[in-house]
CSV table of C-alpha atoms in Angstrom, one decimal:
chain,number,residue,atom,x,y,z
Z,308,MET,CA,43.3,-76.6,-2.4
Z,309,LYS,CA,40.7,-74.0,-1.5
Z,310,TRP,CA,37.5,-74.7,-3.4
Z,311,SER,CA,35.4,-71.8,-4.6
Z,312,PRO,CA,31.7,-71.8,-4.2
Z,313,ILE,CA,31.4,-72.5,-7.9
Z,314,CYS,CA,33.3,-75.7,-7.6
Z,315,ALA,CA,31.1,-76.7,-4.7
Z,316,ARG,CA,28.0,-76.0,-6.8
Z,317,LEU,CA,29.5,-78.2,-9.6
Z,318,ASP,CA,30.3,-80.9,-6.9
Z,319,LEU,CA,33.9,-81.0,-8.2
Z,320,ARG,CA,35.2,-82.6,-4.9
Z,321,SER,CA,34.0,-86.1,-6.1
Z,322,LYS,CA,36.4,-88.0,-8.2
Z,323,SER,CA,34.9,-88.3,-11.6
Z,324,PRO,CA,36.3,-89.0,-15.0
Z,325,ARG,CA,34.8,-85.7,-16.1
Z,326,LEU,CA,36.8,-83.8,-13.6
Z,327,GLY,CA,39.0,-82.1,-16.2
Z,328,PRO,CA,36.2,-80.5,-18.3
Z,329,ASN,CA,34.4,-79.5,-15.1
Z,330,LEU,CA,37.5,-77.8,-13.8
Z,331,LYS,CA,37.8,-75.9,-17.1
Z,332,LEU,CA,34.2,-74.8,-16.9
Z,333,ALA,CA,34.6,-73.8,-13.3
Z,334,GLY,CA,37.7,-71.8,-14.1
Z,335,ARG,CA,35.9,-69.9,-16.9
Z,336,ILE,CA,32.9,-69.1,-14.7
Z,337,TRP,CA,35.2,-68.1,-11.8
Z,338,LEU,CA,37.1,-65.7,-14.1
Z,339,CYS,CA,33.9,-64.2,-15.4
Z,340,GLU,CA,32.7,-63.6,-11.9
Z,341,ARG,CA,36.0,-62.0,-10.9
Z,342,LYS,CA,35.8,-59.7,-14.0
Z,343,THR,CA,32.2,-58.8,-13.1
Z,344,ILE,CA,33.2,-58.1,-9.5
Z,345,CYS,CA,36.2,-56.0,-10.6
Z,346,LEU,CA,34.1,-54.0,-13.1
Z,347,ASP,CA,31.4,-53.4,-10.5
Z,348,SER,CA,33.9,-52.1,-8.0
Z,349,LEU,CA,35.4,-49.6,-10.4
Z,350,PRO,CA,34.0,-46.0,-10.1
Z,351,VAL,CA,31.9,-44.8,-13.0
Z,352,VAL,CA,33.5,-41.4,-13.8
Z,353,ARG,CA,30.6,-40.0,-15.8
Z,354,ASN,CA,27.9,-40.8,-13.3
Z,355,THR,CA,30.1,-39.5,-10.4
Z,356,ASP,CA,30.6,-36.3,-12.2
Z,357,ASP,CA,27.0,-35.9,-12.9
Z,358,MET,CA,26.1,-36.6,-9.3
Z,359,ALA,CA,28.7,-34.2,-8.2
Z,360,GLY,CA,27.4,-31.5,-10.5
Z,361,LYS,CA,23.8,-32.1,-9.4
Z,362,GLY,CA,25.0,-32.0,-5.8
Z,363,GLN,CA,26.9,-28.7,-6.4
Z,364,THR,CA,23.8,-27.2,-8.1
Z,365,ALA,CA,21.5,-28.2,-5.3
Z,366,ALA,CA,24.0,-26.9,-2.7
Z,367,SER,CA,24.4,-23.7,-4.7
Z,368,SER,CA,20.6,-23.3,-4.9
Z,369,LEU,CA,20.2,-24.0,-1.2
Z,370,SER,CA,23.0,-21.6,-0.4
Z,371,GLY,CA,21.4,-18.9,-2.6
Z,372,ASN,CA,18.1,-19.4,-0.9
Z,373,GLU,CA,19.7,-19.1,2.5
Z,374,SER,CA,21.6,-16.0,1.5
Z,375,LEU,CA,18.4,-14.4,0.1
Z,376,LYS,CA,16.6,-15.2,3.4
Z,377,VAL,CA,19.5,-13.6,5.4
Z,378,LEU,CA,19.4,-10.5,3.1
Z,379,LEU,CA,15.7,-10.1,3.5
Z,380,CYS,CA,15.8,-10.5,7.2
Z,381,VAL,CA,18.6,-8.0,7.5
Z,382,VAL,CA,16.9,-5.4,5.3
Z,383,VAL,CA,13.5,-5.7,7.0
Z,384,SER,CA,15.1,-5.8,10.5
Z,385,PHE,CA,17.1,-2.6,9.9
Z,386,SER,CA,14.0,-0.9,8.5
Z,387,LEU,CA,11.8,-2.1,11.4
Z,388,LEU,CA,14.4,-0.9,13.9
Z,389,ARG,CA,14.6,2.5,12.3
Z,390,TYR,CA,10.8,2.8,12.2
Z,391,LEU,CA,10.5,1.9,15.9
Z,392,HIS,CA,13.3,4.4,16.7
Z,393,ASP,CA,11.4,7.2,14.9
Z,394,LEU,CA,8.2,6.2,16.5
Z,395,VAL,CA,9.6,6.5,20.0
Z,396,LYS,CA,11.3,9.7,19.0
Z,397,PHE,CA,8.0,11.2,17.8
Z,398,LEU,CA,6.3,10.2,21.0
Z,399,VAL,CA,8.9,12.0,23.0
Z,400,GLU,CA,9.6,15.1,20.9
Z,401,SER,CA,6.7,15.7,18.5
Z,402,PRO,CA,4.0,18.1,19.5
Z,403,PHE,CA,1.5,16.2,17.2
Z,404,ILE,CA,0.1,19.6,16.1
Z,405,ASP,CA,-2.6,18.1,13.9
Z,406,PHE,CA,-3.9,15.8,16.6
Z,407,ALA,CA,-3.7,18.8,19.0
Z,408,HIS,CA,-6.0,20.5,16.5
Z,409,TYR,CA,-8.5,17.7,16.7
Z,410,TYR,CA,-8.2,17.6,20.5
Z,411,THR,CA,-8.7,21.3,20.9
Z,412,TYR,CA,-11.8,21.6,18.7
Z,413,ALA,CA,-13.2,18.4,20.1
Z,414,THR,CA,-12.8,20.0,23.6
Z,415,VAL,CA,-14.6,23.1,22.3
Z,416,VAL,CA,-17.5,20.9,21.1
Z,417,SER,CA,-17.6,19.0,24.4
Z,418,LEU,CA,-18.0,22.3,26.2
Z,419,GLY,CA,-21.0,23.2,24.0
Z,420,LEU,CA,-19.2,26.1,22.3
Z,421,ASP,CA,-19.0,27.0,18.6
Z,422,PRO,CA,-15.6,26.0,17.1
Z,423,PHE,CA,-15.8,28.9,14.7
Z,424,ASP,CA,-16.0,31.4,17.6
Z,425,GLN,CA,-12.5,32.8,17.9
Z,426,GLN,CA,-13.0,33.9,21.5
Z,427,ALA,CA,-14.3,30.5,22.6
Z,428,THR,CA,-11.4,28.8,20.9
Z,429,SER,CA,-8.9,31.2,22.5
Z,430,ARG,CA,-10.2,30.3,26.0
Z,431,VAL,CA,-9.9,26.6,25.3
Z,432,ASP,CA,-6.3,27.2,23.9
Z,433,ALA,CA,-5.4,29.0,27.2
Z,434,MET,CA,-6.9,26.2,29.2
Z,435,LEU,CA,-5.2,23.3,27.4
Z,436,ASN,CA,-1.9,25.2,26.7
Z,437,ILE,CA,-0.8,22.8,23.9
Z,438,ARG,CA,0.7,23.6,20.5
Z,439,ARG,CA,-1.6,22.9,17.6
Z,440,ALA,CA,-2.1,23.6,13.9
Z,441,GLY,CA,-3.4,27.1,13.5
Z,442,SER,CA,-6.1,26.3,10.9
Z,443,ALA,CA,-9.8,26.6,11.4
Z,444,PRO,CA,-12.0,23.6,12.3
Z,445,ASN,CA,-11.7,22.3,8.8
Z,446,TYR,CA,-13.0,18.7,9.5
Z,447,PRO,CA,-16.6,17.7,9.1
Z,448,PRO,CA,-18.6,18.4,12.3
Z,449,LEU,CA,-19.3,14.7,13.0
Z,450,PHE,CA,-15.5,14.1,13.2
Z,451,TYR,CA,-15.2,16.1,16.4
Z,452,VAL,CA,-18.0,14.0,17.8
Z,453,PHE,CA,-16.0,10.9,17.0
Z,454,MET,CA,-13.1,12.4,18.9
Z,455,GLN,CA,-15.1,12.8,22.2
Z,456,PRO,CA,-13.8,9.6,23.9
Z,457,LEU,CA,-10.2,10.9,23.5
Z,458,VAL,CA,-11.1,14.3,25.1
Z,459,LEU,CA,-11.8,12.4,28.3
Z,460,LEU,CA,-8.1,11.7,28.6
Z,461,PRO,CA,-5.3,14.2,29.3
Z,462,PHE,CA,-3.6,15.3,26.1
Z,463,ARG,CA,-0.4,13.3,26.7
Z,464,TYR,CA,-2.4,10.1,27.2
Z,465,ALA,CA,-4.8,10.9,24.4
Z,466,LYS,CA,-1.9,11.2,21.9
Z,467,LEU,CA,-0.5,7.9,23.0
Z,468,ALA,CA,-3.9,6.3,22.4
Z,469,TRP,CA,-4.2,8.0,19.0
Z,470,VAL,CA,-0.8,6.8,17.9
Z,471,PHE,CA,-1.6,3.3,19.1
Z,472,MET,CA,-4.8,3.3,17.1
Z,473,GLY,CA,-3.0,4.5,14.0
Z,474,GLN,CA,-0.5,1.6,14.3
Z,475,VAL,CA,-3.4,-0.8,14.7
Z,476,CYS,CA,-5.1,0.6,11.6
Z,477,LEU,CA,-1.8,0.2,9.6
Z,478,LEU,CA,-1.3,-3.4,10.7
Z,479,GLY,CA,-4.9,-4.1,10.0
Z,480,SER,CA,-4.7,-2.8,6.5
Z,481,LEU,CA,-1.6,-4.9,5.8
Z,482,PHE,CA,-3.2,-8.0,7.3
Z,483,ILE,CA,-6.3,-7.6,5.1
Z,484,CYS,CA,-4.1,-7.2,2.0
Z,485,LEU,CA,-2.1,-10.3,2.8
Z,486,ARG,CA,-5.2,-12.4,3.5
Z,487,GLN,CA,-6.7,-11.4,0.2
Z,488,VAL,CA,-3.7,-12.3,-1.9
Z,489,SER,CA,-2.9,-16.0,-2.5
Z,490,ALA,CA,0.5,-17.5,-2.9
Z,491,VAL,CA,2.5,-14.6,-1.5
Z,492,SER,CA,6.2,-15.1,-1.8
Z,493,PRO,CA,8.5,-14.0,1.1
Z,494,VAL,CA,10.4,-11.7,-1.3
Z,495,ARG,CA,7.3,-9.7,-2.1
Z,496,VAL,CA,6.2,-9.5,1.5
Z,497,ALA,CA,9.7,-8.2,2.4
Z,498,ALA,CA,9.4,-5.6,-0.4
Z,499,VAL,CA,6.1,-4.4,1.0
Z,500,LEU,CA,7.5,-4.2,4.5
Z,501,PHE,CA,10.5,-2.3,3.3
Z,502,VAL,CA,8.4,0.2,1.4
Z,503,VAL,CA,6.0,0.7,4.3
Z,504,LEU,CA,8.6,1.0,7.0
Z,505,ASN,CA,10.6,3.6,5.0
Z,506,TYR,CA,7.6,5.5,3.5
Z,507,GLN,CA,8.2,9.2,4.3
Z,508,PRO,CA,4.5,10.2,4.2
Z,509,LEU,CA,3.8,7.6,6.9
Z,510,ALA,CA,6.5,9.1,9.1
Z,511,GLU,CA,5.0,12.6,8.6
Z,512,THR,CA,1.5,11.3,9.3
Z,513,ILE,CA,2.7,9.9,12.7
Z,514,ALA,CA,4.7,13.0,13.6
Z,515,LEU,CA,1.8,15.3,12.9
Z,516,GLY,CA,-0.8,13.0,14.5
Z,517,GLN,CA,-2.8,13.0,11.3
Z,518,SER,CA,-5.9,10.8,10.7
Z,519,ASN,CA,-4.7,9.3,7.4
Z,520,LEU,CA,-4.0,5.9,8.9
Z,521,VAL,CA,-7.7,5.6,10.0
Z,522,VAL,CA,-8.7,6.6,6.4
Z,523,LEU,CA,-6.3,4.0,5.0
Z,524,PHE,CA,-7.9,1.3,7.1
Z,525,LEU,CA,-11.4,2.4,6.2
Z,526,VAL,CA,-10.7,2.4,2.4
Z,527,THR,CA,-9.0,-1.0,2.8
Z,528,VAL,CA,-12.1,-2.4,4.6
Z,529,ALA,CA,-14.3,-0.9,1.9
Z,530,TRP,CA,-12.2,-2.7,-0.8
Z,531,TRP,CA,-12.3,-5.9,1.2
Z,532,GLY,CA,-16.0,-5.7,1.7
Z,533,LEU,CA,-16.6,-5.2,-2.0
Z,534,ARG,CA,-14.4,-8.1,-3.0
Z,535,ASN,CA,-16.1,-10.5,-0.6
Z,536,GLY,CA,-19.7,-9.4,-0.8
Z,537,TYR,CA,-19.9,-7.6,2.5
Z,538,GLN,CA,-21.8,-4.7,1.1
Z,539,TRP,CA,-22.9,-3.1,4.4
Z,540,ALA,CA,-19.3,-3.3,5.7
Z,541,ALA,CA,-18.1,-1.5,2.6
Z,542,ALA,CA,-20.8,1.1,2.8
Z,543,THR,CA,-20.2,1.8,6.5
Z,544,ALA,CA,-16.5,2.2,5.9
Z,545,LEU,CA,-17.1,4.7,3.0
Z,546,ALA,CA,-19.6,6.7,5.0
Z,547,LEU,CA,-17.2,7.0,7.9
Z,548,THR,CA,-14.4,8.0,5.5
Z,549,ALA,CA,-16.6,10.8,4.1
Z,550,HIS,CA,-17.0,12.2,7.6
Z,551,ILE,CA,-13.2,12.3,8.1
Z,552,LYS,CA,-11.9,13.3,4.7
Z,553,PRO,CA,-14.8,14.7,2.6
Z,554,GLN,CA,-12.9,14.5,-0.7
Z,555,PHE,CA,-13.1,10.7,-0.5
Z,556,ALA,CA,-16.9,10.9,-1.1
Z,557,VAL,CA,-15.8,10.9,-4.8
Z,558,LEU,CA,-15.4,7.1,-4.3
Z,559,LEU,CA,-19.2,6.8,-4.3
Z,560,LEU,CA,-19.3,8.0,-7.9
Z,561,LEU,CA,-16.6,5.4,-8.7
Z,562,LEU,CA,-18.8,2.7,-7.1
Z,563,TRP,CA,-21.7,3.7,-9.3
Z,564,TRP,CA,-19.6,3.7,-12.4
Z,565,MET,CA,-18.2,0.2,-11.7
Z,566,GLY,CA,-21.7,-1.2,-11.2
Z,567,TYR,CA,-21.9,-1.1,-7.4
Z,568,GLY,CA,-24.5,1.6,-7.2
Z,569,ALA,CA,-26.4,-0.3,-4.4
Z,570,VAL,CA,-23.3,-0.1,-2.2
Z,571,GLY,CA,-22.9,3.6,-3.0
Z,572,ALA,CA,-26.6,4.2,-2.1
Z,573,ARG,CA,-26.1,2.5,1.2
Z,574,ALA,CA,-23.0,4.5,2.0
Z,575,LEU,CA,-24.9,7.7,1.1
Z,576,LEU,CA,-27.7,6.7,3.4
Z,577,LEU,CA,-25.4,6.0,6.3
Z,578,ALA,CA,-23.5,9.2,5.7
Z,579,GLY,CA,-26.8,11.1,5.7
Z,580,ILE,CA,-27.7,9.4,9.0
Z,581,GLY,CA,-24.4,10.6,10.4
Z,582,LEU,CA,-25.0,14.1,9.1
Z,583,GLY,CA,-28.4,14.1,10.8
Z,584,ALA,CA,-26.9,12.9,14.1
Z,585,SER,CA,-24.3,15.7,14.0
Z,586,PHE,CA,-27.1,18.2,13.2
Z,587,PHE,CA,-28.9,17.0,16.3
Z,588,VAL,CA,-25.8,17.1,18.6
Z,589,LEU,CA,-24.0,20.2,17.3
Z,590,GLY,CA,-26.8,22.3,15.8
Z,591,PRO,CA,-27.2,23.8,12.3
Z,592,ASP,CA,-24.9,26.8,12.8
Z,593,HIS,CA,-21.7,24.7,13.0
Z,594,HIS,CA,-22.7,22.9,9.8
Z,595,PHE,CA,-23.6,26.0,7.8
Z,596,THR,CA,-20.4,27.8,8.8
Z,597,TYR,CA,-18.4,24.7,7.9
Z,598,ALA,CA,-20.1,24.5,4.5
Z,599,ARG,CA,-19.2,28.1,3.8
Z,600,TYR,CA,-15.6,27.5,4.8
Z,601,VAL,CA,-15.0,24.5,2.6
Z,602,THR,CA,-16.6,26.1,-0.4
Z,603,SER,CA,-14.4,29.2,-0.2
Z,604,LEU,CA,-11.0,28.0,0.9
Z,605,PRO,CA,-8.4,30.7,1.8
Z,606,ASP,CA,-6.4,31.9,-1.1
Z,607,TYR,CA,-3.1,31.2,0.5
Z,608,LEU,CA,-3.7,27.5,0.2
Z,609,LEU,CA,-3.4,27.8,-3.6
Z,610,THR,CA,0.2,29.0,-3.4
Z,611,TRP,CA,1.2,27.1,-0.2
Z,612,THR,CA,4.4,25.2,-0.9
Z,613,ALA,CA,3.1,22.2,1.2
Z,614,ASN,CA,0.1,21.8,-1.1
Z,615,LEU,CA,1.1,19.2,-3.7
Z,616,SER,CA,-2.2,19.3,-5.7
Z,617,PRO,CA,-2.1,20.0,-9.5
Z,618,ARG,CA,-4.1,23.1,-8.9
Z,619,ALA,CA,-1.7,24.5,-6.3
Z,620,THR,CA,1.3,23.5,-8.6
Z,621,LEU,CA,-0.2,25.5,-11.5
Z,622,HIS,CA,-0.9,28.5,-9.3
Z,623,ARG,CA,2.7,28.6,-8.1
Z,624,LEU,CA,3.9,28.2,-11.7
Z,625,PHE,CA,1.9,31.1,-13.1
Z,626,GLU,CA,1.9,33.3,-10.0
Z,627,PRO,CA,4.4,35.9,-11.4
Z,628,ALA,CA,2.1,36.6,-14.4
Z,629,ASN,CA,-0.8,39.0,-14.1
Z,630,PHE,CA,-3.3,36.5,-15.6
Z,631,GLY,CA,-1.7,33.6,-13.6
Z,632,PRO,CA,-4.7,32.6,-11.4
Z,633,VAL,CA,-7.1,32.5,-14.3
Z,634,LEU,CA,-4.7,30.5,-16.5
Z,635,ALA,CA,-4.0,28.2,-13.6
Z,636,ASP,CA,-7.6,27.5,-12.9
Z,637,SER,CA,-8.4,27.0,-16.6
Z,638,LEU,CA,-5.7,24.5,-17.0
Z,639,TRP,CA,-6.7,22.7,-13.7
Z,640,LEU,CA,-10.3,22.4,-14.9
Z,641,THR,CA,-9.0,21.0,-18.2
Z,642,LEU,CA,-6.8,18.5,-16.5
Z,643,GLY,CA,-9.6,17.5,-14.1
Z,644,VAL,CA,-12.0,16.8,-16.9
Z,645,GLY,CA,-9.2,14.9,-18.7
Z,646,LEU,CA,-8.6,12.8,-15.6
Z,647,LEU,CA,-12.2,12.0,-15.2
Z,648,PHE,CA,-12.4,11.0,-18.9
Z,649,LEU,CA,-9.4,8.7,-18.4
Z,650,VAL,CA,-10.9,7.0,-15.4
Z,651,ALA,CA,-14.2,6.5,-17.2
Z,652,ARG,CA,-12.3,5.2,-20.3
Z,653,VAL,CA,-10.2,2.6,-18.5
Z,654,ILE,CA,-12.6,1.3,-15.9
Z,655,PRO,CA,-15.4,-1.0,-17.2
Z,656,ARG,CA,-19.0,-0.3,-16.2
Z,657,ALA,CA,-19.5,-3.8,-14.9
Z,658,LEU,CA,-16.4,-5.0,-13.1
Z,659,PRO,CA,-16.3,-8.4,-11.3
Z,660,SER,CA,-15.3,-7.8,-7.7
Z,661,HIS,CA,-12.9,-10.8,-7.6
Z,662,SER,CA,-11.1,-9.8,-10.7
Z,663,PRO,CA,-7.6,-8.3,-10.4
Z,664,ALA,CA,-8.8,-5.3,-12.5
Z,665,PHE,CA,-11.1,-4.4,-9.6
Z,666,ASP,CA,-8.0,-3.8,-7.4
Z,667,GLY,CA,-6.6,-1.5,-10.1
Z,668,ALA,CA,-9.8,0.4,-10.4
Z,669,TRP,CA,-10.0,1.0,-6.7
Z,670,GLY,CA,-6.3,2.1,-6.6
Z,671,LEU,CA,-6.9,4.4,-9.6
Z,672,GLY,CA,-9.9,5.9,-7.8
Z,673,LEU,CA,-7.7,6.7,-4.8
Z,674,CYS,CA,-5.1,8.4,-7.0
Z,675,ALA,CA,-7.9,10.4,-8.7
Z,676,VAL,CA,-9.2,11.7,-5.4
Z,677,LEU,CA,-5.7,13.0,-4.5
Z,678,LEU,CA,-5.2,14.6,-7.9
Z,679,LEU,CA,-8.6,16.2,-8.0
Z,680,SER,CA,-8.6,17.6,-4.5
Z,681,PRO,CA,-7.6,21.3,-4.2
Z,682,LEU,CA,-5.5,20.5,-1.1
Z,683,THR,CA,-3.2,17.5,-1.1
Z,684,GLU,CA,-0.3,17.3,1.4
Z,685,GLU,CA,2.4,14.8,1.7
Z,686,HIS,CA,0.8,13.0,4.6
Z,687,HIS,CA,-2.2,12.3,2.4
Z,688,LEU,CA,-0.1,10.0,0.3
Z,689,VAL,CA,-0.3,7.3,3.0
Z,690,ILE,CA,-3.6,6.3,1.3
Z,691,LEU,CA,-1.6,5.1,-1.7
Z,692,LEU,CA,0.0,2.4,0.4
Z,693,LEU,CA,-3.1,0.3,-0.5
Z,694,PRO,CA,-2.5,0.1,-4.3
Z,695,LEU,CA,1.2,0.0,-3.8
Z,696,THR,CA,0.9,-3.0,-1.5
Z,697,LEU,CA,-1.4,-4.9,-3.9
Z,698,LEU,CA,1.0,-4.2,-6.8
Z,699,LEU,CA,4.0,-5.4,-4.9
Z,700,LEU,CA,2.3,-8.5,-3.5
Z,701,ASN,CA,1.1,-10.0,-6.8
Z,702,GLY,CA,0.9,-7.4,-9.6
Z,703,TRP,CA,-2.8,-8.3,-9.8
Z,704,GLY,CA,-2.2,-11.9,-10.7
Z,705,ALA,CA,0.4,-11.3,-13.5
Z,706,HIS,CA,4.0,-10.5,-13.8
Z,707,LEU,CA,4.8,-6.8,-14.4
Z,708,PRO,CA,6.5,-6.0,-17.7
Z,709,ASP,CA,10.0,-4.4,-17.4
Z,710,ARG,CA,8.7,-1.0,-18.4
Z,711,GLU,CA,5.9,-1.1,-15.8
Z,712,THR,CA,8.3,-2.3,-13.1
Z,713,VAL,CA,10.5,0.7,-13.8
Z,714,VAL,CA,7.5,3.0,-13.5
Z,715,LEU,CA,6.4,1.3,-10.3
Z,716,VAL,CA,9.9,1.6,-8.7
Z,717,GLY,CA,10.3,5.2,-9.8
Z,718,SER,CA,6.9,6.1,-8.4
Z,719,ILE,CA,7.7,4.4,-5.1
Z,720,LEU,CA,10.9,6.4,-4.9
Z,721,LEU,CA,9.3,9.7,-5.7
Z,722,LEU,CA,6.4,9.1,-3.3
Z,723,GLY,CA,8.2,7.5,-0.4
Z,724,SER,CA,11.6,9.2,-0.3
Z,725,ARG,CA,12.5,12.1,1.9
Z,726,TYR,CA,13.4,15.2,0.0
Z,727,SER,CA,12.3,18.8,-0.2
Z,728,LEU,CA,13.3,22.2,-1.7
Z,729,GLU,CA,10.8,24.1,0.4
Z,730,GLN,CA,13.4,25.8,2.5
Z,731,PHE,CA,14.7,27.6,-0.6
Z,732,PRO,CA,12.5,30.6,-1.5
Z,733,ALA,CA,13.7,30.6,-5.1
Z,734,PHE,CA,11.7,27.4,-5.8
Z,735,HIS,CA,8.4,28.7,-4.4
Z,736,GLN,CA,7.1,30.2,-7.6
Z,737,GLY,CA,7.8,30.4,-11.3
Z,738,ALA,CA,9.4,27.8,-13.5
Z,739,LEU,CA,11.8,26.7,-10.7
Z,740,SER,CA,8.7,25.6,-8.7
Z,741,LEU,CA,8.4,22.6,-11.0
Z,742,LEU,CA,11.5,21.2,-9.3
Z,743,MET,CA,9.3,20.7,-6.2
Z,744,THR,CA,6.9,18.4,-8.0
Z,745,GLY,CA,8.5,15.1,-7.2
Z,746,LYS,CA,5.6,13.8,-5.1
Z,747,LEU,CA,3.1,14.9,-7.7
Z,748,LEU,CA,5.1,13.2,-10.4
Z,749,GLY,CA,5.0,10.0,-8.3
Z,750,MET,CA,1.2,10.3,-8.1
Z,751,ILE,CA,1.0,10.8,-11.9
Z,752,GLY,CA,3.4,7.9,-12.6
Z,753,LEU,CA,1.3,5.5,-10.4
Z,754,THR,CA,-1.9,6.8,-12.0
Z,755,GLY,CA,-0.5,6.2,-15.5
Z,756,MET,CA,0.7,2.7,-14.6
Z,757,LEU,CA,-2.7,1.8,-13.1
Z,758,ALA,CA,-4.5,3.1,-16.1
Z,759,ALA,CA,-2.2,1.2,-18.5
Z,760,ARG,CA,-2.7,-2.1,-16.6
Z,761,LEU,CA,-6.5,-1.5,-16.5
Z,762,LEU,CA,-6.6,-1.0,-20.3
Z,763,SER,CA,-4.8,-4.3,-20.9
Z,764,GLY,CA,-6.9,-6.0,-18.2
Z,765,THR,CA,-10.1,-4.7,-19.6
Z,766,ALA,CA,-9.2,-5.9,-23.1
Z,767,LEU,CA,-8.5,-9.4,-21.6
Z,768,LEU,CA,-11.7,-9.3,-19.6
Z,769,ARG,CA,-13.7,-8.6,-22.7
Z,770,ALA,CA,-11.9,-11.3,-24.7
Z,771,ASP,CA,-12.1,-14.0,-21.9
Z,772,PRO,CA,-13.6,-13.1,-18.6
Z,773,ALA,CA,-12.3,-16.3,-17.0
Z,774,LYS,CA,-8.7,-15.1,-17.4
Z,775,MET,CA,-9.3,-12.2,-15.1
Z,776,MET,CA,-10.4,-14.3,-12.2
Z,777,PRO,CA,-7.7,-14.9,-9.5
C-alpha cells in the first residue's frame, strides 16, 4: 500500500489499536486536500474574462497609439517632402524679385548713389541684369545698410545665403516657441508642423525672397525676451523690426499699454541710434525723400488686388461710385478706431509676462498691425505663424472650446490655403470683389478669437491672478 504524506505525518505505519480512527481521519484530510487541489486547478472563468478584457483594452490602446504615431509621421513626412521639393524648385526657377529689389538698391547705396535717382538706378539695373520688383526703394534707409554684406556676393550666391538665413529664422522661431511651452504633446507638435509646412504665405515669402521670416524671428525674440525678463533683447529685436517693416513700430504702443513702457523706451532709443547711424552713412536726402514717399503712397496701391488690407478692400468695393474713395476712407478710419478701442478694451494695462494672456495680447497686436497697415500682402501673413503656433501648442494653458476650435481651424484654412480669384477681372472691383477677401476674413477670425480669449482670460486674471500663471 502506498502511503500518502498525510499518513506519514500521522505515523500510521505503526501498529496501533487506534489505527482505524486514524485511517478515517487521514482519509478525510486526504479527500479535503484532493478537493482543494482540484478546485485550485480549475480555471476561474470570471477572472480570465476580466483579464482577457483588460488585455484586449491595453492592446487596443497600444495599437491606437501606434496607429496615431504612424499617421502623424506619414502626414508630417509628406508635408516636409513637399516643402523641400518646393524649396528646391524655388531655388532653381524663382527670380526672387523682392530680394533682387533689396540687392539692387543695396548695390546703389554701396556705390554712393541716391536710390531715388532713376538714372542711377537704371545704370545699376543694366550692370546687374537681374529681374526685380519695379517699386521704389520703399524700405527704411538703414535696411539697405543691413544688406551690404550680401552685396559682396554675386546675386546667385547672395540669394542662396538669403534663403538659408530665412530658413534658420523660421526654425529659430519654432524652437523658441517649443522651448517656452511646457508639456507639449506629439499631436500638437505635428499639427504645428503640418500648418507651417503647408502655409501658402510662407511659400510665397520664399518664392519672392521677402524679409518676413527675419521679421517673424525678431518679433518672436521680442516676445521671448519680454516673457523671460530679457528687456534689452526684446528692445533690440523691436528696434530692428522697425527698420525692416516700419508698420511694426505700432508694437511700441502696445508695450506701453501693457505696462512695459521701459522696454518700449529702450526700443525707441535703439531705433533712434539706428536712424542716426543711417543719417551719417547715407545722408539726409535719402531719408527726407523716403519720408515723403511713405507719407504719400501711390494711389494704385489702394485698388491693387494683391493688397489685402481693409482700406484697399473698401476702395475696391466702392470704386465704381463717384464718392467711393471718400466713403472708403471714412469707413476705414471708423474701423481703425474701433479696432484700437477693441485692443485697448481686451488687453489689461498691467499684464504679467508669464501669463498665457500675454501671449494672446502679443498675437492680437500682430493682427492689429496687419489690419491697420494701408498695405498688407499675402506674404505678410507669415507673421501670424507666431500666434497660430502658440494656440496650436497649448491654447494658452487651457483647452479650446468647440466654438473657438472651429474658428481657429477656419482661420488657418483661410490664411494658409492656396486660392485666388485675382486672374478674373470681374472680381477686381464692386460687390464681387468681396469674394476675394478670404485672407482678410482669416485675419478677422483670428483677431476675434484672440480678443474673445483675452476677454475671458482678463476676467479670470482679475478674479484670481494665480490661475493665469502657467
